[in-house]
């Protein structure tokens, strides 16, 4: 009985192995073709990645963005070949399960690293759009300085106070960004005022001619002075002129020389830059002069002194 049971057991194992061997022999051509498909797509992915990288670099995309996009494209080609090979073996259900699993994993990673993913996507988008480059002068979200490094997740900006600011790319992507290096010029505005007694036309012409003598002033035909308002002590003006920016003469240096130049030009032309003037009005209802009030007070004091002196001379009664 025990021998019969052992023979029956081995017969079952032999039959199972035989069925597996027959199935393997039947699917062997498909396995060979699937392997060839995988090899073909691996070679194709390698060359496709290089072609994509070269194409992106020719479009002047940053090297980091080019490497990332070409790697993503290469992985996409490899995954496509893998799915085709599995489907060729009749494992379509496995392909569906892999796609579903990849989607769930991607969704979980997206939620877990939402901030990092957002910065990465913003970095890729800016790498393609190129709103600024290394060396540009930019201003955004209270940061003003020169771009030093552009990464996939953040950008390093050196401020004019000598500090290195690390800005997440999503902030640069969402907020208003001013790139002062795009056009290469910048307008400087200098406010000043002259007294009401001086001629505004003379002052306007004088300032425009004086400012246009500076070498750092460009587009001299657009240098202008405009009256802005009537101040308490002066007629107020605003001087506009253009400079190369960034350029040999910095913004602050150009503005400094312009302010000094305006002051000297007005002084040489005997045009007054007035100090603040205040009119003091005395009395409960106003309209009284200070000298008249002093005279009245003096007379009142004299009257009081006389009355006191007269009262002192009268004899006291017992």
CSV table of C-alpha atoms in Angstrom, one decimal:
chain,number,residue,atom,x,y,z
A,1,UNK,CA,0.0,0.0,0.0
A,2,UNK,CA,2.8,2.4,0.8
A,3,UNK,CA,4.5,1.7,-2.5
A,4,UNK,CA,1.3,2.3,-4.4
A,5,UNK,CA,0.8,5.6,-2.7
A,6,UNK,CA,4.4,6.7,-3.5
A,7,UNK,CA,4.0,5.6,-7.1
A,8,UNK,CA,0.8,7.6,-7.3
A,9,UNK,CA,2.5,10.6,-5.8
A,10,UNK,CA,5.3,10.5,-8.3
A,11,UNK,CA,2.9,10.0,-11.2
A,12,UNK,CA,1.1,13.2,-10.2
A,13,UNK,CA,4.4,15.1,-9.9
A,14,UNK,CA,5.6,13.7,-13.3
A,15,UNK,CA,2.3,14.6,-14.9
A,16,UNK,CA,2.4,18.2,-13.6
A,17,UNK,CA,6.0,18.7,-14.7
A,18,UNK,CA,5.2,17.2,-18.1
A,19,UNK,CA,2.3,19.6,-18.6
A,20,UNK,CA,4.5,22.5,-17.6
A,21,UNK,CA,7.2,21.4,-20.0
A,22,UNK,CA,4.7,21.2,-22.8
A,23,UNK,CA,3.3,24.6,-22.0
A,24,UNK,CA,6.8,26.0,-21.9
A,25,UNK,CA,7.7,24.5,-25.3
A,26,UNK,CA,4.5,25.9,-26.8
A,27,UNK,CA,5.2,29.4,-25.5
A,28,UNK,CA,9.0,29.3,-26.1
A,29,UNK,CA,8.8,31.1,-29.4
A,30,UNK,CA,6.8,33.9,-27.7
A,31,UNK,CA,9.4,34.1,-25.0
A,32,UNK,CA,12.2,34.4,-27.5
A,33,UNK,CA,10.2,37.1,-29.4
A,34,UNK,CA,9.5,38.9,-26.1
A,35,UNK,CA,13.2,38.9,-25.2
A,36,UNK,CA,14.0,40.3,-28.6
A,37,UNK,CA,11.4,43.0,-28.2
A,38,UNK,CA,12.9,43.9,-24.8
A,39,UNK,CA,16.4,44.1,-26.2
A,40,UNK,CA,15.2,46.1,-29.2
A,41,UNK,CA,13.4,48.6,-27.0
A,42,UNK,CA,16.4,48.9,-24.7
A,43,UNK,CA,18.6,49.8,-27.6
A,44,UNK,CA,15.9,52.1,-29.0
A,45,UNK,CA,15.6,53.9,-25.6
A,46,UNK,CA,19.3,54.5,-25.4
A,47,UNK,CA,19.5,56.2,-28.8
A,48,UNK,CA,16.2,57.9,-28.4
A,49,UNK,CA,17.4,59.4,-25.1
A,50,UNK,CA,20.6,60.7,-26.8
A,51,UNK,CA,18.6,62.2,-29.7
A,52,UNK,CA,16.2,63.9,-27.3
A,53,UNK,CA,19.0,65.3,-25.2
A,54,UNK,CA,20.8,66.7,-28.3
A,55,UNK,CA,17.5,68.2,-29.6
A,56,UNK,CA,16.8,69.9,-26.2
A,57,UNK,CA,20.3,71.3,-26.0
A,58,UNK,CA,20.0,72.7,-29.5
A,59,UNK,CA,16.8,74.5,-28.3
A,60,UNK,CA,19.0,76.1,-25.6
A,61,UNK,CA,17.2,74.3,-22.8
A,62,UNK,CA,19.3,74.2,-19.6
A,63,UNK,CA,21.4,71.0,-19.3
A,64,UNK,CA,19.6,69.9,-16.1
A,65,UNK,CA,16.2,70.1,-17.8
A,66,UNK,CA,17.6,68.4,-21.0
A,67,UNK,CA,19.0,65.5,-19.0
A,68,UNK,CA,15.8,65.1,-16.9
A,69,UNK,CA,13.4,65.2,-19.9
A,70,UNK,CA,15.6,62.8,-22.0
A,71,UNK,CA,15.8,60.4,-19.0
A,72,UNK,CA,12.0,60.5,-18.7
A,73,UNK,CA,11.6,59.9,-22.4
A,74,UNK,CA,14.1,57.0,-22.2
A,75,UNK,CA,12.3,55.3,-19.3
A,76,UNK,CA,9.0,55.8,-21.2
A,77,UNK,CA,10.4,53.9,-24.2
A,78,UNK,CA,11.7,51.1,-22.0
A,79,UNK,CA,8.3,50.8,-20.1
A,80,UNK,CA,6.5,50.7,-23.5
A,81,UNK,CA,8.7,47.9,-24.7
A,82,UNK,CA,8.2,46.0,-21.4
A,83,UNK,CA,4.4,46.2,-21.7
A,84,UNK,CA,4.5,45.1,-25.3
A,85,UNK,CA,6.7,42.1,-24.4
A,86,UNK,CA,4.4,41.1,-21.5
A,87,UNK,CA,1.3,41.4,-23.7
A,88,UNK,CA,3.0,39.3,-26.4
A,89,UNK,CA,3.4,36.5,-23.8
A,90,UNK,CA,-0.3,36.7,-23.0
A,91,UNK,CA,0.1,38.5,-19.7
A,92,UNK,CA,-2.3,41.3,-20.5
A,93,UNK,CA,-3.7,41.0,-17.0
A,94,UNK,CA,-0.2,41.6,-15.6
A,95,UNK,CA,0.1,44.7,-17.7
A,96,UNK,CA,-3.2,46.0,-16.4
A,97,UNK,CA,-2.1,45.3,-12.8
A,98,UNK,CA,1.2,47.0,-13.3
A,99,UNK,CA,-0.4,50.1,-14.8
A,100,UNK,CA,-2.9,50.3,-12.0
A,101,UNK,CA,-0.2,49.8,-9.4
A,102,UNK,CA,2.0,52.5,-11.1
A,103,UNK,CA,-1.0,54.9,-11.0
A,104,UNK,CA,-1.6,54.3,-7.3
A,105,UNK,CA,2.1,54.6,-6.4
A,106,UNK,CA,2.3,57.8,-8.5
A,107,UNK,CA,-0.7,59.3,-6.8
A,108,UNK,CA,0.6,58.4,-3.3
A,109,UNK,CA,4.0,60.0,-4.1
A,110,UNK,CA,2.3,63.1,-5.5
A,111,UNK,CA,0.4,63.6,-2.2
A,112,UNK,CA,3.4,62.8,0.0
A,113,UNK,CA,5.8,65.0,-1.8
A,114,UNK,CA,3.4,67.6,-3.1
A,115,UNK,CA,5.6,70.6,-2.4
A,116,UNK,CA,8.7,69.0,-3.9
A,117,UNK,CA,6.7,67.9,-7.0
A,118,UNK,CA,5.3,71.3,-7.5
A,119,UNK,CA,8.8,72.9,-7.3
A,120,UNK,CA,10.1,70.3,-9.8
A,121,UNK,CA,7.3,70.9,-12.3
A,122,UNK,CA,7.7,74.6,-11.9
A,123,UNK,CA,11.5,74.2,-12.5
A,124,UNK,CA,10.9,72.2,-15.7
A,125,UNK,CA,8.4,74.7,-17.0
A,126,UNK,CA,10.7,77.6,-16.3
A,127,UNK,CA,13.6,75.7,-17.9
A,128,UNK,CA,11.5,75.5,-21.1
A,129,UNK,CA,10.1,79.0,-21.0
A,130,UNK,CA,13.4,80.6,-19.7
A,131,UNK,CA,12.1,83.8,-18.0
A,132,UNK,CA,15.6,84.4,-16.8
A,133,UNK,CA,19.2,83.1,-17.1
A,134,UNK,CA,22.2,82.9,-14.9
A,135,UNK,CA,23.6,86.5,-14.4
A,136,UNK,CA,20.2,88.2,-14.9
A,137,UNK,CA,19.0,90.9,-12.5
A,138,UNK,CA,15.6,89.8,-11.2
A,139,UNK,CA,13.1,91.0,-8.6
A,140,UNK,CA,10.3,88.9,-7.1
A,141,UNK,CA,8.6,88.3,-3.7
A,142,UNK,CA,10.8,90.9,-2.0
A,143,UNK,CA,14.0,89.5,-3.4
A,144,UNK,CA,16.2,91.7,-5.7
A,145,UNK,CA,19.5,90.5,-7.0
A,146,UNK,CA,21.6,88.5,-9.5
A,147,UNK,CA,20.7,85.0,-10.5
A,148,UNK,CA,23.6,82.7,-9.5
A,149,UNK,CA,22.3,79.1,-9.9
A,150,UNK,CA,19.2,77.6,-11.5
A,151,UNK,CA,18.2,74.1,-10.1
A,152,UNK,CA,15.2,71.9,-10.8
A,153,UNK,CA,13.7,72.6,-7.4
A,154,UNK,CA,15.0,76.1,-6.5
A,155,UNK,CA,16.9,79.1,-7.7
A,156,UNK,CA,19.8,80.9,-6.0
A,157,UNK,CA,19.8,84.7,-6.1
A,158,UNK,CA,22.6,86.9,-4.6
A,159,UNK,CA,21.0,90.1,-3.3
A,160,UNK,CA,22.8,93.5,-3.5
A,161,UNK,CA,23.3,93.4,0.2
A,162,UNK,CA,25.5,90.4,-0.3
A,163,UNK,CA,23.1,87.6,0.9
A,164,UNK,CA,22.3,84.4,-1.0
A,165,UNK,CA,18.6,83.8,-1.2
A,166,UNK,CA,17.3,80.3,-2.0
A,167,UNK,CA,13.9,80.7,-3.7
A,168,UNK,CA,11.6,77.7,-4.4
A,169,UNK,CA,10.8,77.6,-8.1
A,170,UNK,CA,7.0,77.6,-7.4
A,171,UNK,CA,7.3,81.1,-6.0
A,172,UNK,CA,9.1,82.3,-9.1
A,173,UNK,CA,6.5,80.5,-11.3
A,174,UNK,CA,3.4,81.9,-9.4
A,175,UNK,CA,4.4,85.4,-8.6
A,176,UNK,CA,5.2,88.5,-10.7
A,177,UNK,CA,8.8,88.4,-11.8
A,178,UNK,CA,10.7,91.4,-13.1
A,179,UNK,CA,13.8,90.7,-15.2
A,180,UNK,CA,15.8,93.9,-15.5
A,181,UNK,CA,18.3,92.2,-17.9
A,182,UNK,CA,15.8,91.4,-20.6
A,183,UNK,CA,15.7,94.8,-22.3
A,184,UNK,CA,19.0,96.0,-20.8
A,185,UNK,CA,17.8,99.5,-19.9
A,186,UNK,CA,16.2,101.1,-16.8
A,187,UNK,CA,14.6,104.4,-16.1
A,188,UNK,CA,15.6,106.5,-13.1
A,189,UNK,CA,13.3,109.0,-11.5
A,190,UNK,CA,14.5,111.9,-9.4
A,191,UNK,CA,12.0,114.2,-7.7
A,192,UNK,CA,12.8,117.8,-6.9
A,193,UNK,CA,11.1,121.1,-6.3
A,194,UNK,CA,11.6,124.8,-6.9
A,195,UNK,CA,10.2,127.9,-5.3
A,196,UNK,CA,7.0,129.5,-6.5
A,197,UNK,CA,9.0,132.6,-7.3
A,198,UNK,CA,11.1,130.9,-10.0
A,199,UNK,CA,10.3,130.1,-13.6
A,200,UNK,CA,9.4,126.4,-14.1
A,201,UNK,CA,10.0,126.4,-17.8
A,202,UNK,CA,13.6,127.7,-17.3
A,203,UNK,CA,14.2,125.1,-14.6
A,204,UNK,CA,12.8,122.2,-16.8
A,205,UNK,CA,15.0,123.2,-19.8
A,206,UNK,CA,18.0,123.6,-17.6
A,207,UNK,CA,17.7,120.2,-15.9
A,208,UNK,CA,17.2,118.3,-19.2
A,209,UNK,CA,20.3,119.9,-20.8
A,210,UNK,CA,22.4,119.3,-17.7
A,211,UNK,CA,21.4,115.6,-17.3
A,212,UNK,CA,22.0,114.8,-20.9
A,213,UNK,CA,25.7,115.8,-20.5
A,214,UNK,CA,26.3,112.6,-18.5
A,215,UNK,CA,27.8,109.8,-20.4
A,216,UNK,CA,25.7,107.1,-18.7
A,217,UNK,CA,22.5,108.7,-19.9
A,218,UNK,CA,21.0,106.9,-23.0
A,219,UNK,CA,18.0,107.7,-25.2
A,220,UNK,CA,18.7,111.4,-24.5
A,221,UNK,CA,15.7,112.4,-26.6
A,222,UNK,CA,13.4,110.8,-24.0
A,223,UNK,CA,15.0,112.7,-21.0
A,224,UNK,CA,12.2,114.8,-19.6
A,225,UNK,CA,11.1,116.8,-16.6
A,226,UNK,CA,7.4,116.8,-15.6
A,227,UNK,CA,5.5,118.9,-13.0
A,228,UNK,CA,3.8,116.6,-10.6
A,229,UNK,CA,1.9,118.8,-8.1
A,230,UNK,CA,1.9,122.0,-6.0
A,231,UNK,CA,3.7,121.4,-2.7
A,232,UNK,CA,3.4,123.4,0.5
A,233,UNK,CA,6.6,125.3,-0.2
A,234,UNK,CA,7.5,124.4,-3.8
A,235,UNK,CA,6.3,123.4,-7.3
A,236,UNK,CA,7.3,119.7,-7.5
A,237,UNK,CA,8.9,118.1,-10.5
A,238,UNK,CA,10.0,114.6,-11.6
A,239,UNK,CA,13.1,114.0,-13.7
A,240,UNK,CA,13.1,110.9,-16.0
A,241,UNK,CA,16.2,109.5,-17.8
A,242,UNK,CA,17.4,106.2,-19.1
A,243,UNK,CA,20.6,104.2,-18.4
A,244,UNK,CA,22.0,100.9,-19.5
A,245,UNK,CA,21.2,98.3,-16.9
A,246,UNK,CA,23.1,96.3,-15.9
A,247,UNK,CA,25.9,98.6,-17.1
A,248,UNK,CA,29.2,100.2,-16.1
A,249,UNK,CA,27.5,102.8,-14.1
A,250,UNK,CA,25.2,101.2,-11.5
A,251,UNK,CA,21.7,102.3,-10.7
A,252,UNK,CA,22.6,103.9,-7.3
A,253,UNK,CA,25.7,105.7,-8.7
A,254,UNK,CA,23.7,107.1,-11.6
A,255,UNK,CA,20.9,108.3,-9.3
A,256,UNK,CA,23.5,109.8,-6.9
A,257,UNK,CA,25.2,111.8,-9.7
A,258,UNK,CA,21.8,112.9,-11.0
A,259,UNK,CA,20.7,114.3,-7.7
A,260,UNK,CA,23.9,116.1,-7.1
A,261,UNK,CA,23.8,117.4,-10.7
A,262,UNK,CA,20.2,118.8,-10.2
A,263,UNK,CA,21.2,120.6,-7.1
A,264,UNK,CA,24.3,122.2,-8.6
A,265,UNK,CA,22.5,123.2,-11.8
A,266,UNK,CA,19.7,124.9,-9.9
A,267,UNK,CA,22.1,126.7,-7.6
A,268,UNK,CA,24.3,127.9,-10.5
A,269,UNK,CA,21.1,129.3,-12.2
A,270,UNK,CA,20.1,131.0,-8.9
A,271,UNK,CA,16.9,128.9,-8.7
A,272,UNK,CA,15.9,128.2,-5.2
A,273,UNK,CA,15.2,124.7,-3.8
A,274,UNK,CA,13.1,125.9,-0.8
A,275,UNK,CA,13.1,124.7,2.7
A,276,UNK,CA,9.7,123.8,4.2
A,277,UNK,CA,7.8,127.0,5.0
A,278,UNK,CA,5.3,127.2,7.8
A,279,UNK,CA,2.8,130.1,8.5
A,280,UNK,CA,1.8,130.4,12.2
A,281,UNK,CA,-1.7,131.7,12.9
A,282,UNK,CA,-2.3,133.1,16.4
A,283,UNK,CA,-5.4,133.9,18.3
A,284,UNK,CA,-8.5,131.8,19.1
A,285,UNK,CA,-10.0,132.5,15.6
A,286,UNK,CA,-6.7,133.0,13.8
A,287,UNK,CA,-5.7,135.9,11.6
A,288,UNK,CA,-3.6,137.7,14.2
A,289,UNK,CA,0.0,138.7,13.5
A,290,UNK,CA,2.7,137.7,16.0
A,291,UNK,CA,4.1,141.3,16.2
A,292,UNK,CA,0.6,142.7,17.0
A,293,UNK,CA,0.1,140.1,19.7
A,294,UNK,CA,3.5,140.9,21.2
A,295,UNK,CA,2.6,144.6,21.2
A,296,UNK,CA,-0.7,144.0,22.8
A,297,UNK,CA,0.8,141.8,25.4
A,298,UNK,CA,3.5,144.4,26.1
A,299,UNK,CA,0.9,147.2,26.6
A,300,UNK,CA,-1.1,144.9,28.9
A,301,UNK,CA,2.0,144.2,31.0
A,302,UNK,CA,2.8,147.9,31.2
A,303,UNK,CA,-0.7,148.7,32.3
A,304,UNK,CA,-0.5,146.1,35.0
A,305,UNK,CA,2.8,147.4,36.2
A,306,UNK,CA,1.5,151.0,36.4
A,307,UNK,CA,-1.6,149.9,38.4
A,308,UNK,CA,0.6,148.0,40.8
A,309,UNK,CA,2.9,150.9,41.3
A,310,UNK,CA,0.0,153.3,42.0
A,311,UNK,CA,-1.6,150.9,44.5
A,312,UNK,CA,1.8,150.7,46.3
A,313,UNK,CA,1.9,154.6,46.7
A,314,UNK,CA,-1.5,154.9,48.4
A,315,UNK,CA,-1.4,155.1,52.2
A,316,UNK,CA,-2.9,152.3,54.1
A,317,UNK,CA,-5.8,153.2,56.5
A,318,UNK,CA,-5.6,152.2,60.2
